[in-house]
């Protein structure tokens, strides 16, 4: 029996009536991890003995009346670039950066205080700088591990761990879609918080002005439970679909979605309209300009995180995809970087203004379904795939919005994601909308 078959809330109810223990749930996940690791490779490090000891201690505390809330006893996983005491912080690179690695930060401490059991750390792409690495493809998508389909990145280990039911939820980071892209390709929910909602202290930065924290779970409801437990909101997780106003993102000259994704999106729009949702096509602000800005701002900030001399000296040791991105703006003048940041602030104000009259924006999370890794036959094709797969997610980070990817049905049976985008700081409202849509698309 799956201890989390009814989600995090269902587990909490069973835990409190004595039908299950945190130790039993932790043992269940550890057994699955051990069995799946050779095939899926989702985890970097596993702390089996420590996790079981923590679970037993939490069971004992609960029996004595120490109830820490909805996440008590819940086994979770943490992306490796997020520091965990005892496991450290890893960037999945041979480049020497020990002097830059952070100590455990406020978010992980908050999860511990809430009673979470940390099972281990999940695999990231190198420095979390790309959605794929050429030399190290990372974990395999559990929707079809035999074919070795891509699962995106950089929080791909977290997405795989959730999709394969190796943890109740996983924590990731999102700089340009690193939570939402793998969530969409692996068929799970991936919530990107508004930057600053949860502290990024304790996280190895990719681009500080774009970095934000995120959660991956099997459902929107579980993402919302985690979000509300870490930062409580007075808003209830309930909103009517009738009269909801959603802007459907349409780029005038944008690359078309693959047919299967377009079909799934069209079906979803039709279901929403039948439920009384008002869906209006809108054109995002200056899509090509924003894409160009992101492609320059992210590597420029990363070069300053590492230090230009260290990065320049170490480029040869990096994965080719990472190196191509990291080197793109290694010599950008500080004045030009400041100008990019000013442009970013302007785009953020414009996007905020354009959202007036809408409860949220919506569109496909990725333009494609998860394809086989061997379809990328050259480094150039991998770089092209990396650019295309995050086309719809990166503007959210530039505009400093919150967003969530949720699974939508496809006729092919492979996962696709619906991305819902909310205003800066209106995360509870976004999660309430997503939950209402989840109940429509996946009743029961």
C-alpha positions as a LaTeX table, in Angstrom:
\begin{tabular}{lrrr}
\hline
Residue & $x$ (\AA) & $y$ (\AA) & $z$ (\AA) \\
\hline
Unk1 & 0.00 & 0.00 & 0.00 \\
Unk2 & 1.27 & 3.46 & $-0.94$ \\
Unk3 & 1.33 & 5.64 & 2.18 \\
Unk4 & 0.79 & 8.72 & $-0.03$ \\
Unk5 & $-1.91$ & 7.36 & $-2.35$ \\
Unk6 & $-4.23$ & 10.07 & $-1.00$ \\
Unk7 & $-1.60$ & 12.79 & $-1.08$ \\
Unk8 & 0.13 & 14.62 & 1.75 \\
Unk9 & $-3.12$ & 15.50 & 3.53 \\
Unk10 & $-4.32$ & 11.90 & 3.32 \\
Unk11 & $-1.04$ & 10.69 & 4.77 \\
Unk12 & $-1.33$ & 13.20 & 7.62 \\
Unk13 & $-4.80$ & 11.96 & 8.48 \\
Unk14 & $-3.66$ & 8.32 & 8.43 \\
Unk15 & $-0.58$ & 9.19 & 10.51 \\
Unk16 & $-2.65$ & 10.85 & 13.21 \\
Unk17 & $-5.15$ & 8.03 & 13.51 \\
Unk18 & $-2.32$ & 5.47 & 13.74 \\
Unk19 & $-2.95$ & 3.74 & 10.40 \\
Unk20 & 0.61 & 4.44 & 9.24 \\
Unk21 & 3.85 & 5.73 & 10.70 \\
Unk22 & 6.54 & 7.99 & 9.31 \\
Unk23 & 8.99 & 5.12 & 9.74 \\
Unk24 & 6.86 & 2.85 & 7.55 \\
Unk25 & 6.54 & 5.52 & 4.85 \\
Unk26 & 10.27 & 6.22 & 4.97 \\
Unk27 & 11.09 & 2.52 & 4.69 \\
Unk28 & 8.76 & 2.26 & 1.71 \\
Unk29 & 10.48 & 5.09 & $-0.13$ \\
Unk30 & 14.00 & 3.89 & 0.72 \\
Unk31 & 13.17 & 0.45 & $-0.67$ \\
Unk32 & 11.91 & 2.00 & $-3.90$ \\
Unk33 & 15.00 & 4.20 & $-4.18$ \\
Unk34 & 17.32 & 1.21 & $-3.77$ \\
Unk35 & 15.40 & $-0.73$ & $-6.42$ \\
Unk36 & 15.11 & 2.10 & $-8.95$ \\
Unk37 & 18.45 & 3.86 & $-8.59$ \\
Unk38 & 20.37 & 1.66 & $-11.07$ \\
Unk39 & 17.70 & 2.32 & $-13.71$ \\
Unk40 & 16.59 & 5.92 & $-13.04$ \\
Unk41 & 19.60 & 7.47 & $-11.22$ \\
Unk42 & 17.47 & 10.19 & $-9.60$ \\
Unk43 & 19.45 & 10.55 & $-6.37$ \\
Unk44 & 22.94 & 11.89 & $-5.76$ \\
Unk45 & 23.14 & 10.83 & $-2.11$ \\
Unk46 & 20.79 & 8.86 & 0.13 \\
Unk47 & 20.83 & 9.08 & 3.94 \\
Unk48 & 18.94 & 5.89 & 4.77 \\
Unk49 & 19.98 & 5.36 & 8.41 \\
Unk50 & 19.63 & 9.02 & 9.32 \\
Unk51 & 16.22 & 9.28 & 7.64 \\
Unk52 & 14.88 & 6.24 & 9.47 \\
Unk53 & 16.15 & 7.59 & 12.78 \\
Unk54 & 14.47 & 10.92 & 12.13 \\
Unk55 & 11.21 & 9.20 & 11.19 \\
Unk56 & 11.22 & 7.14 & 14.41 \\
Unk57 & 11.88 & 10.27 & 16.45 \\
Unk58 & 9.01 & 12.09 & 14.75 \\
Unk59 & 6.65 & 9.17 & 15.36 \\
Unk60 & 7.60 & 9.25 & 19.04 \\
Unk61 & 7.14 & 13.01 & 19.23 \\
Unk62 & 3.69 & 12.80 & 17.69 \\
Unk63 & 2.65 & 10.08 & 20.11 \\
Unk64 & 3.60 & 12.44 & 22.94 \\
Unk65 & 1.48 & 15.28 & 21.56 \\
Unk66 & 4.13 & 17.19 & 19.63 \\
Unk67 & 2.31 & 17.83 & 16.36 \\
Unk68 & 4.32 & 19.99 & 13.96 \\
Unk69 & 1.67 & 20.36 & 11.28 \\
Unk70 & 0.81 & 19.02 & 7.81 \\
Unk71 & 4.36 & 18.09 & 6.79 \\
Unk72 & 5.20 & 16.12 & 9.92 \\
Unk73 & 6.71 & 12.74 & 9.08 \\
Unk74 & 6.68 & 13.38 & 5.33 \\
Unk75 & 9.74 & 11.93 & 3.50 \\
Unk76 & 11.17 & 14.36 & 0.95 \\
Unk77 & 14.12 & 14.90 & $-1.40$ \\
Unk78 & 16.24 & 18.02 & $-1.96$ \\
Unk79 & 18.01 & 19.11 & $-5.17$ \\
Unk80 & 21.77 & 18.69 & $-4.77$ \\
Unk81 & 22.64 & 22.38 & $-5.29$ \\
Unk82 & 20.69 & 23.11 & $-2.07$ \\
Unk83 & 22.87 & 22.57 & 0.99 \\
Unk84 & 21.76 & 19.91 & 3.48 \\
Unk85 & 23.66 & 19.51 & 6.71 \\
Unk86 & 25.55 & 16.23 & 6.61 \\
Unk87 & 25.25 & 15.97 & 2.82 \\
Unk88 & 26.74 & 19.31 & 1.88 \\
Unk89 & 26.05 & 21.03 & $-1.43$ \\
Unk90 & 27.00 & 19.59 & $-4.81$ \\
Unk91 & 27.03 & 21.31 & $-8.21$ \\
Unk92 & 27.67 & 18.13 & $-10.25$ \\
Unk93 & 30.93 & 19.48 & $-11.62$ \\
Unk94 & 34.64 & 18.71 & $-11.49$ \\
Unk95 & 35.42 & 22.43 & $-11.32$ \\
Unk96 & 36.86 & 23.36 & $-7.92$ \\
Unk97 & 34.32 & 25.58 & $-6.15$ \\
Unk98 & 34.51 & 24.31 & $-2.56$ \\
Unk99 & 35.12 & 27.86 & $-1.32$ \\
Unk100 & 31.79 & 28.96 & $-2.82$ \\
Unk101 & 29.55 & 26.18 & $-1.50$ \\
Unk102 & 26.93 & 27.39 & 1.01 \\
Unk103 & 25.82 & 25.95 & 4.33 \\
Unk104 & 22.27 & 24.81 & 5.00 \\
Unk105 & 19.85 & 27.71 & 4.62 \\
Unk106 & 16.48 & 28.85 & 6.01 \\
Unk107 & 14.25 & 26.80 & 3.70 \\
Unk108 & 15.81 & 23.45 & 4.57 \\
Unk109 & 15.80 & 24.41 & 8.24 \\
Unk110 & 12.10 & 25.29 & 7.94 \\
Unk111 & 11.36 & 21.92 & 6.36 \\
Unk112 & 13.18 & 20.17 & 9.19 \\
Unk113 & 11.28 & 22.22 & 11.77 \\
Unk114 & 8.01 & 21.27 & 10.05 \\
Unk115 & 8.88 & 17.61 & 10.61 \\
Unk116 & 9.99 & 16.56 & 7.13 \\
Unk117 & 12.26 & 13.53 & 6.79 \\
Unk118 & 15.05 & 14.23 & 4.29 \\
Unk119 & 15.74 & 11.06 & 2.29 \\
Unk120 & 18.64 & 12.50 & 0.31 \\
Unk121 & 19.66 & 14.81 & $-2.50$ \\
Unk122 & 18.59 & 14.57 & $-6.13$ \\
Unk123 & 20.67 & 15.00 & $-9.27$ \\
Unk124 & 20.98 & 18.35 & $-11.02$ \\
Unk125 & 22.59 & 19.35 & $-14.28$ \\
Unk126 & 26.04 & 20.90 & $-13.88$ \\
Unk127 & 25.70 & 24.11 & $-11.86$ \\
Unk128 & 21.95 & 23.92 & $-12.68$ \\
Unk129 & 22.85 & 25.94 & $-15.75$ \\
Unk130 & 21.06 & 23.96 & $-18.47$ \\
Unk131 & 18.16 & 21.60 & $-19.07$ \\
Unk132 & 20.49 & 18.91 & $-20.40$ \\
Unk133 & 24.17 & 17.98 & $-20.22$ \\
Unk134 & 25.82 & 16.36 & $-23.24$ \\
Unk135 & 28.30 & 14.08 & $-21.47$ \\
Unk136 & 26.10 & 13.28 & $-18.47$ \\
Unk137 & 22.43 & 12.97 & $-19.49$ \\
Unk138 & 21.40 & 12.54 & $-15.85$ \\
Unk139 & 18.39 & 10.57 & $-14.66$ \\
Unk140 & 15.94 & 8.86 & $-17.00$ \\
Unk141 & 12.29 & 9.72 & $-17.36$ \\
Unk142 & 10.25 & 7.05 & $-15.55$ \\
Unk143 & 7.37 & 7.38 & $-18.03$ \\
Unk144 & 9.48 & 5.24 & $-20.40$ \\
Unk145 & 12.85 & 4.45 & $-18.85$ \\
Unk146 & 13.52 & 1.63 & $-21.30$ \\
Unk147 & 13.57 & 4.10 & $-24.20$ \\
Unk148 & 15.60 & 6.57 & $-22.13$ \\
Unk149 & 13.46 & 9.60 & $-22.76$ \\
Unk150 & 14.56 & 13.06 & $-21.73$ \\
Unk151 & 13.18 & 14.56 & $-18.56$ \\
Unk152 & 14.49 & 18.11 & $-18.81$ \\
Unk153 & 16.39 & 19.93 & $-16.10$ \\
Unk154 & 17.96 & 21.22 & $-14.10$ \\
Unk155 & 15.75 & 19.87 & $-11.29$ \\
Unk156 & 15.37 & 16.63 & $-13.23$ \\
Unk157 & 16.39 & 14.38 & $-10.34$ \\
Unk158 & 13.64 & 15.92 & $-8.22$ \\
Unk159 & 11.06 & 15.45 & $-10.99$ \\
Unk160 & 12.07 & 11.83 & $-11.57$ \\
Unk161 & 11.98 & 11.10 & $-7.83$ \\
Unk162 & 8.42 & 12.42 & $-7.59$ \\
Unk163 & 7.20 & 10.78 & $-10.81$ \\
Unk164 & 8.65 & 7.40 & $-9.76$ \\
Unk165 & 7.13 & 7.76 & $-6.26$ \\
Unk166 & 10.52 & 7.84 & $-4.52$ \\
Unk167 & 9.50 & 10.69 & $-2.18$ \\
Unk168 & 6.35 & 12.54 & $-1.20$ \\
Unk169 & 7.63 & 15.80 & $-2.67$ \\
Unk170 & 10.93 & 17.26 & $-3.76$ \\
Unk171 & 12.48 & 20.71 & $-3.56$ \\
Unk172 & 14.06 & 22.28 & $-6.63$ \\
Unk173 & 15.30 & 25.60 & $-7.92$ \\
Unk174 & 14.05 & 27.51 & $-10.95$ \\
Unk175 & 16.10 & 30.10 & $-12.85$ \\
Unk176 & 14.44 & 29.76 & $-16.26$ \\
Unk177 & 12.15 & 26.76 & $-15.94$ \\
Unk178 & 14.27 & 24.30 & $-13.97$ \\
Unk179 & 11.28 & 23.13 & $-11.91$ \\
Unk180 & 8.52 & 23.49 & $-14.50$ \\
Unk181 & 10.23 & 21.90 & $-17.52$ \\
Unk182 & 11.07 & 18.55 & $-15.86$ \\
Unk183 & 7.69 & 18.57 & $-14.12$ \\
Unk184 & 5.96 & 18.84 & $-17.50$ \\
Unk185 & 8.09 & 16.17 & $-19.17$ \\
Unk186 & 7.75 & 13.74 & $-16.24$ \\
Unk187 & 4.01 & 14.24 & $-15.71$ \\
Unk188 & 4.04 & 15.85 & $-12.26$ \\
Unk189 & 3.22 & 19.26 & $-10.79$ \\
Unk190 & 6.01 & 21.82 & $-10.48$ \\
Unk191 & 5.48 & 25.11 & $-8.63$ \\
Unk192 & 7.91 & 28.02 & $-9.04$ \\
Unk193 & 7.48 & 30.57 & $-6.27$ \\
Unk194 & 7.82 & 34.30 & $-6.74$ \\
Unk195 & 11.48 & 35.18 & $-6.30$ \\
Unk196 & 12.09 & 36.00 & $-2.64$ \\
Unk197 & 9.03 & 34.13 & $-1.34$ \\
Unk198 & 11.41 & 31.49 & 0.00 \\
Unk199 & 15.00 & 32.42 & 0.72 \\
Unk200 & 17.68 & 31.21 & $-1.70$ \\
Unk201 & 20.29 & 31.37 & 1.07 \\
Unk202 & 21.91 & 27.95 & 1.22 \\
Unk203 & 21.56 & 27.45 & $-2.54$ \\
Unk204 & 24.41 & 27.62 & $-5.05$ \\
Unk205 & 23.29 & 30.50 & $-7.28$ \\
Unk206 & 22.98 & 30.34 & $-11.05$ \\
Unk207 & 21.75 & 33.90 & $-11.65$ \\
Unk208 & 20.73 & 35.72 & $-8.45$ \\
Unk209 & 18.27 & 38.12 & $-10.10$ \\
Unk210 & 16.40 & 35.19 & $-11.68$ \\
Unk211 & 16.78 & 32.35 & $-9.14$ \\
Unk212 & 13.73 & 31.17 & $-7.20$ \\
Unk213 & 12.74 & 28.12 & $-5.20$ \\
Unk214 & 10.20 & 25.51 & $-6.19$ \\
Unk215 & 8.40 & 22.32 & $-5.23$ \\
Unk216 & 7.61 & 19.23 & $-7.29$ \\
Unk217 & 4.81 & 16.89 & $-6.22$ \\
Unk218 & 2.33 & 14.47 & $-7.71$ \\
Unk219 & $-0.45$ & 17.06 & $-7.55$ \\
Unk220 & $-1.14$ & 20.76 & $-7.37$ \\
Unk221 & $-2.91$ & 20.11 & $-4.07$ \\
Unk222 & 0.32 & 18.74 & $-2.57$ \\
Unk223 & 2.33 & 21.71 & $-3.90$ \\
Unk224 & $-0.18$ & 24.03 & $-2.24$ \\
Unk225 & $-0.02$ & 22.10 & 1.03 \\
Unk226 & 3.77 & 22.47 & 1.10 \\
Unk227 & 3.64 & 26.15 & 0.17 \\
Unk228 & 1.08 & 26.97 & 2.84 \\
Unk229 & 2.96 & 24.98 & 5.49 \\
Unk230 & 6.19 & 26.89 & 4.84 \\
Unk231 & 4.56 & 30.29 & 4.41 \\
Unk232 & 0.96 & 30.21 & 5.70 \\
Unk233 & $-1.63$ & 32.18 & 3.76 \\
Unk234 & $-5.08$ & 33.17 & 4.99 \\
Unk235 & $-6.51$ & 32.43 & 1.54 \\
Unk236 & $-8.43$ & 29.18 & 1.25 \\
Unk237 & $-7.49$ & 26.72 & $-1.48$ \\
Unk238 & $-10.81$ & 27.12 & $-3.25$ \\
Unk239 & $-11.87$ & 29.29 & $-6.17$ \\
Unk240 & $-14.78$ & 28.91 & $-8.64$ \\
Unk241 & $-13.96$ & 28.29 & $-12.29$ \\
Unk242 & $-17.09$ & 30.10 & $-13.47$ \\
Unk243 & $-16.05$ & 33.58 & $-14.55$ \\
Unk244 & $-12.32$ & 32.98 & $-14.07$ \\
Unk245 & $-10.32$ & 35.08 & $-16.56$ \\
Unk246 & $-7.29$ & 33.46 & $-18.17$ \\
Unk247 & $-5.03$ & 34.93 & $-20.84$ \\
Unk248 & $-3.93$ & 32.32 & $-23.39$ \\
Unk249 & $-0.39$ & 33.20 & $-24.48$ \\
Unk250 & 0.06 & 33.38 & $-28.25$ \\
Unk251 & 3.29 & 34.59 & $-29.85$ \\
Unk252 & 2.70 & 36.30 & $-33.18$ \\
Unk253 & 5.84 & 34.87 & $-34.78$ \\
Unk254 & 6.72 & 32.23 & $-32.20$ \\
Unk255 & 7.78 & 28.68 & $-32.92$ \\
Unk256 & 4.73 & 26.41 & $-33.16$ \\
Unk257 & 4.03 & 23.77 & $-30.56$ \\
Unk258 & 4.47 & 20.17 & $-31.58$ \\
Unk259 & 1.14 & 18.82 & $-32.82$ \\
Unk260 & 0.58 & 16.55 & $-29.79$ \\
Unk261 & 1.12 & 19.43 & $-27.34$ \\
Unk262 & $-1.07$ & 21.83 & $-29.34$ \\
Unk263 & $-3.82$ & 19.22 & $-29.40$ \\
Unk264 & $-3.58$ & 18.69 & $-25.62$ \\
Unk265 & $-3.64$ & 22.44 & $-25.00$ \\
Unk266 & $-6.64$ & 22.93 & $-27.29$ \\
Unk267 & $-8.52$ & 20.14 & $-25.49$ \\
Unk268 & $-7.71$ & 21.74 & $-22.13$ \\
Unk269 & $-8.92$ & 25.15 & $-23.27$ \\
Unk270 & $-12.16$ & 23.59 & $-24.49$ \\
Unk271 & $-12.76$ & 21.89 & $-21.11$ \\
Unk272 & $-12.06$ & 25.14 & $-19.27$ \\
Unk273 & $-14.44$ & 27.12 & $-21.46$ \\
Unk274 & $-17.19$ & 24.54 & $-20.93$ \\
Unk275 & $-16.66$ & 25.02 & $-17.17$ \\
Unk276 & $-17.27$ & 28.77 & $-17.53$ \\
Unk277 & $-13.68$ & 30.03 & $-17.72$ \\
Unk278 & $-13.20$ & 33.07 & $-19.93$ \\
Unk279 & $-10.12$ & 32.40 & $-22.08$ \\
Unk280 & $-8.77$ & 35.29 & $-24.14$ \\
Unk281 & $-5.72$ & 35.10 & $-26.44$ \\
Unk282 & $-2.97$ & 37.55 & $-25.53$ \\
Unk283 & 0.47 & 38.28 & $-26.92$ \\
Unk284 & 3.30 & 38.26 & $-24.33$ \\
Unk285 & 5.47 & 41.35 & $-24.05$ \\
Unk286 & 8.27 & 41.42 & $-26.64$ \\
Unk287 & 8.92 & 37.67 & $-26.68$ \\
Unk288 & 12.07 & 37.78 & $-28.80$ \\
Unk289 & 13.56 & 40.69 & $-26.84$ \\
Unk290 & 12.88 & 38.91 & $-23.55$ \\
Unk291 & 14.44 & 35.69 & $-24.85$ \\
Unk292 & 17.55 & 37.59 & $-25.88$ \\
Unk293 & 17.72 & 39.38 & $-22.54$ \\
Unk294 & 17.54 & 36.07 & $-20.64$ \\
Unk295 & 20.20 & 34.48 & $-22.85$ \\
Unk296 & 22.60 & 37.29 & $-21.91$ \\
Unk297 & 21.63 & 38.05 & $-18.30$ \\
Unk298 & 21.83 & 34.50 & $-16.94$ \\
Unk299 & 25.38 & 33.66 & $-18.11$ \\
Unk300 & 26.62 & 37.15 & $-17.22$ \\
Unk301 & 25.44 & 36.76 & $-13.64$ \\
Unk302 & 26.76 & 33.21 & $-13.43$ \\
Unk303 & 30.22 & 34.40 & $-14.56$ \\
Unk304 & 30.22 & 36.81 & $-11.64$ \\
Unk305 & 29.12 & 34.12 & $-9.20$ \\
Unk306 & 32.07 & 31.94 & $-10.15$ \\
Unk307 & 34.51 & 34.71 & $-10.94$ \\
Unk308 & 35.57 & 35.34 & $-14.51$ \\
Unk309 & 39.11 & 34.05 & $-14.09$ \\
Unk310 & 38.03 & 30.80 & $-12.45$ \\
Unk311 & 35.39 & 30.27 & $-15.10$ \\
Unk312 & 37.71 & 31.05 & $-17.99$ \\
Unk313 & 40.38 & 28.71 & $-16.65$ \\
Unk314 & 37.89 & 25.91 & $-16.06$ \\
Unk315 & 35.80 & 26.03 & $-19.24$ \\
Unk316 & 37.59 & 23.00 & $-20.65$ \\
Unk317 & 36.50 & 20.85 & $-17.71$ \\
Unk318 & 32.82 & 21.73 & $-18.04$ \\
Unk319 & 30.20 & 19.78 & $-19.92$ \\
Unk320 & 29.97 & 21.21 & $-23.47$ \\
Unk321 & 26.40 & 22.43 & $-22.98$ \\
Unk322 & 27.28 & 24.09 & $-19.67$ \\
Unk323 & 30.44 & 25.59 & $-21.16$ \\
Unk324 & 28.56 & 27.02 & $-24.13$ \\
Unk325 & 26.09 & 28.77 & $-21.87$ \\
Unk326 & 28.60 & 29.85 & $-19.22$ \\
Unk327 & 31.03 & 31.35 & $-21.70$ \\
Unk328 & 28.46 & 33.32 & $-23.64$ \\
Unk329 & 28.85 & 36.56 & $-21.66$ \\
Unk330 & 32.00 & 35.94 & $-19.64$ \\
Unk331 & 33.47 & 39.33 & $-20.54$ \\
Unk332 & 30.36 & 41.46 & $-20.28$ \\
Unk333 & 31.15 & 44.96 & $-19.06$ \\
Unk334 & 29.64 & 45.78 & $-15.62$ \\
Unk335 & 27.87 & 48.80 & $-17.11$ \\
Unk336 & 26.22 & 46.58 & $-19.72$ \\
Unk337 & 25.10 & 44.14 & $-17.02$ \\
Unk338 & 23.58 & 47.04 & $-15.09$ \\
Unk339 & 21.77 & 48.10 & $-18.26$ \\
Unk340 & 20.36 & 44.57 & $-18.71$ \\
Unk341 & 19.07 & 44.63 & $-15.15$ \\
Unk342 & 17.38 & 47.98 & $-15.78$ \\
Unk343 & 15.73 & 46.53 & $-18.89$ \\
Unk344 & 14.60 & 43.58 & $-16.80$ \\
Unk345 & 12.94 & 45.92 & $-14.31$ \\
Unk346 & 11.13 & 47.63 & $-17.20$ \\
Unk347 & 9.85 & 44.33 & $-18.59$ \\
Unk348 & 8.65 & 43.35 & $-15.13$ \\
Unk349 & 6.58 & 46.52 & $-14.83$ \\
Unk350 & 5.15 & 46.03 & $-18.32$ \\
Unk351 & 4.20 & 42.40 & $-17.66$ \\
Unk352 & 2.56 & 43.32 & $-14.35$ \\
Unk353 & 0.50 & 45.97 & $-16.11$ \\
Unk354 & $-0.47$ & 43.59 & $-18.93$ \\
Unk355 & $-1.82$ & 41.09 & $-16.41$ \\
Unk356 & $-4.48$ & 43.57 & $-15.31$ \\
Unk357 & $-7.89$ & 42.10 & $-16.04$ \\
Unk358 & $-6.67$ & 38.51 & $-15.86$ \\
Unk359 & $-6.59$ & 36.09 & $-12.96$ \\
Unk360 & $-3.64$ & 34.33 & $-14.59$ \\
Unk361 & $-1.95$ & 33.60 & $-17.90$ \\
Unk362 & $-1.79$ & 30.12 & $-19.35$ \\
Unk363 & $-0.06$ & 28.14 & $-22.09$ \\
Unk364 & 1.94 & 25.00 & $-22.76$ \\
Unk365 & 4.86 & 24.54 & $-20.37$ \\
Unk366 & 7.07 & 22.99 & $-23.04$ \\
Unk367 & 6.51 & 22.89 & $-26.80$ \\
Unk368 & 7.22 & 19.15 & $-27.02$ \\
Unk369 & 6.57 & 15.79 & $-25.38$ \\
Unk370 & 9.50 & 13.92 & $-23.80$ \\
Unk371 & 11.52 & 12.48 & $-26.67$ \\
Unk372 & 14.30 & 9.87 & $-26.65$ \\
Unk373 & 17.80 & 11.01 & $-25.71$ \\
Unk374 & 19.33 & 9.36 & $-28.78$ \\
Unk375 & 17.31 & 11.70 & $-31.02$ \\
Unk376 & 19.87 & 14.40 & $-30.14$ \\
Unk377 & 22.73 & 13.33 & $-32.39$ \\
Unk378 & 25.08 & 16.28 & $-31.96$ \\
Unk379 & 26.05 & 18.93 & $-29.45$ \\
Unk380 & 24.39 & 21.55 & $-31.64$ \\
Unk381 & 21.10 & 19.62 & $-31.52$ \\
Unk382 & 21.38 & 19.41 & $-27.72$ \\
Unk383 & 21.93 & 23.17 & $-27.51$ \\
Unk384 & 18.96 & 23.75 & $-29.79$ \\
Unk385 & 16.78 & 21.45 & $-27.67$ \\
Unk386 & 17.94 & 23.26 & $-24.52$ \\
Unk387 & 16.96 & 26.61 & $-26.05$ \\
Unk388 & 13.57 & 25.45 & $-27.32$ \\
Unk389 & 12.38 & 23.44 & $-24.30$ \\
Unk390 & 12.54 & 26.47 & $-21.99$ \\
Unk391 & 11.15 & 29.06 & $-24.38$ \\
Unk392 & 7.84 & 29.36 & $-22.51$ \\
Unk393 & 9.22 & 29.20 & $-18.98$ \\
Unk394 & 12.12 & 31.68 & $-19.07$ \\
Unk395 & 9.98 & 34.83 & $-19.46$ \\
Unk396 & 8.34 & 34.06 & $-16.10$ \\
Unk397 & 11.72 & 34.50 & $-14.38$ \\
Unk398 & 12.47 & 37.66 & $-16.34$ \\
Unk399 & 9.04 & 39.08 & $-15.40$ \\
Unk400 & 9.46 & 37.94 & $-11.76$ \\
Unk401 & 6.14 & 36.09 & $-11.70$ \\
Unk402 & 5.01 & 32.91 & $-9.97$ \\
Unk403 & 4.02 & 29.89 & $-12.04$ \\
Unk404 & 3.07 & 26.25 & $-11.89$ \\
Unk405 & 3.15 & 23.43 & $-14.42$ \\
Unk406 & 0.45 & 20.80 & $-14.08$ \\
Unk407 & $-0.06$ & 17.62 & $-16.10$ \\
Unk408 & $-2.63$ & 17.65 & $-18.91$ \\
Unk409 & $-3.81$ & 14.56 & $-20.80$ \\
Unk410 & $-2.42$ & 13.81 & $-24.26$ \\
Unk411 & $-3.82$ & 11.38 & $-26.78$ \\
Unk412 & $-0.34$ & 9.85 & $-27.18$ \\
Unk413 & $-0.16$ & 8.99 & $-23.47$ \\
Unk414 & 3.10 & 10.86 & $-22.84$ \\
Unk415 & 3.16 & 13.79 & $-20.40$ \\
Unk416 & 2.51 & 17.40 & $-21.34$ \\
Unk417 & 2.27 & 20.39 & $-19.04$ \\
Unk418 & $-0.11$ & 23.31 & $-18.69$ \\
Unk419 & 1.71 & 26.36 & $-17.34$ \\
Unk420 & $-0.30$ & 28.81 & $-15.25$ \\
Unk421 & 1.36 & 32.15 & $-14.51$ \\
Unk422 & 0.40 & 34.53 & $-11.71$ \\
Unk423 & 1.32 & 38.05 & $-10.73$ \\
Unk424 & 4.40 & 38.80 & $-8.67$ \\
Unk425 & 3.71 & 37.80 & $-5.07$ \\
Unk426 & 0.23 & 36.38 & $-5.69$ \\
Unk427 & 1.27 & 32.77 & $-5.21$ \\
Unk428 & $-1.74$ & 31.71 & $-3.07$ \\
Unk429 & $-4.17$ & 32.97 & $-5.72$ \\
Unk430 & $-2.26$ & 31.13 & $-8.45$ \\
Unk431 & $-2.26$ & 27.88 & $-6.47$ \\
Unk432 & $-5.99$ & 28.22 & $-5.82$ \\
Unk433 & $-6.65$ & 28.61 & $-9.56$ \\
Unk434 & $-4.40$ & 25.66 & $-10.39$ \\
Unk435 & $-6.14$ & 23.50 & $-7.79$ \\
Unk436 & $-9.56$ & 24.29 & $-9.26$ \\
Unk437 & $-8.34$ & 23.38 & $-12.73$ \\
Unk438 & $-6.73$ & 20.20 & $-11.39$ \\
Unk439 & $-10.07$ & 19.07 & $-9.96$ \\
Unk440 & $-11.69$ & 19.68 & $-13.36$ \\
Unk441 & $-9.04$ & 17.83 & $-15.39$ \\
Unk442 & $-8.37$ & 15.07 & $-12.86$ \\
Unk443 & $-11.57$ & 14.55 & $-10.82$ \\
Unk444 & $-11.20$ & 12.28 & $-7.81$ \\
\hline
\end{tabular}
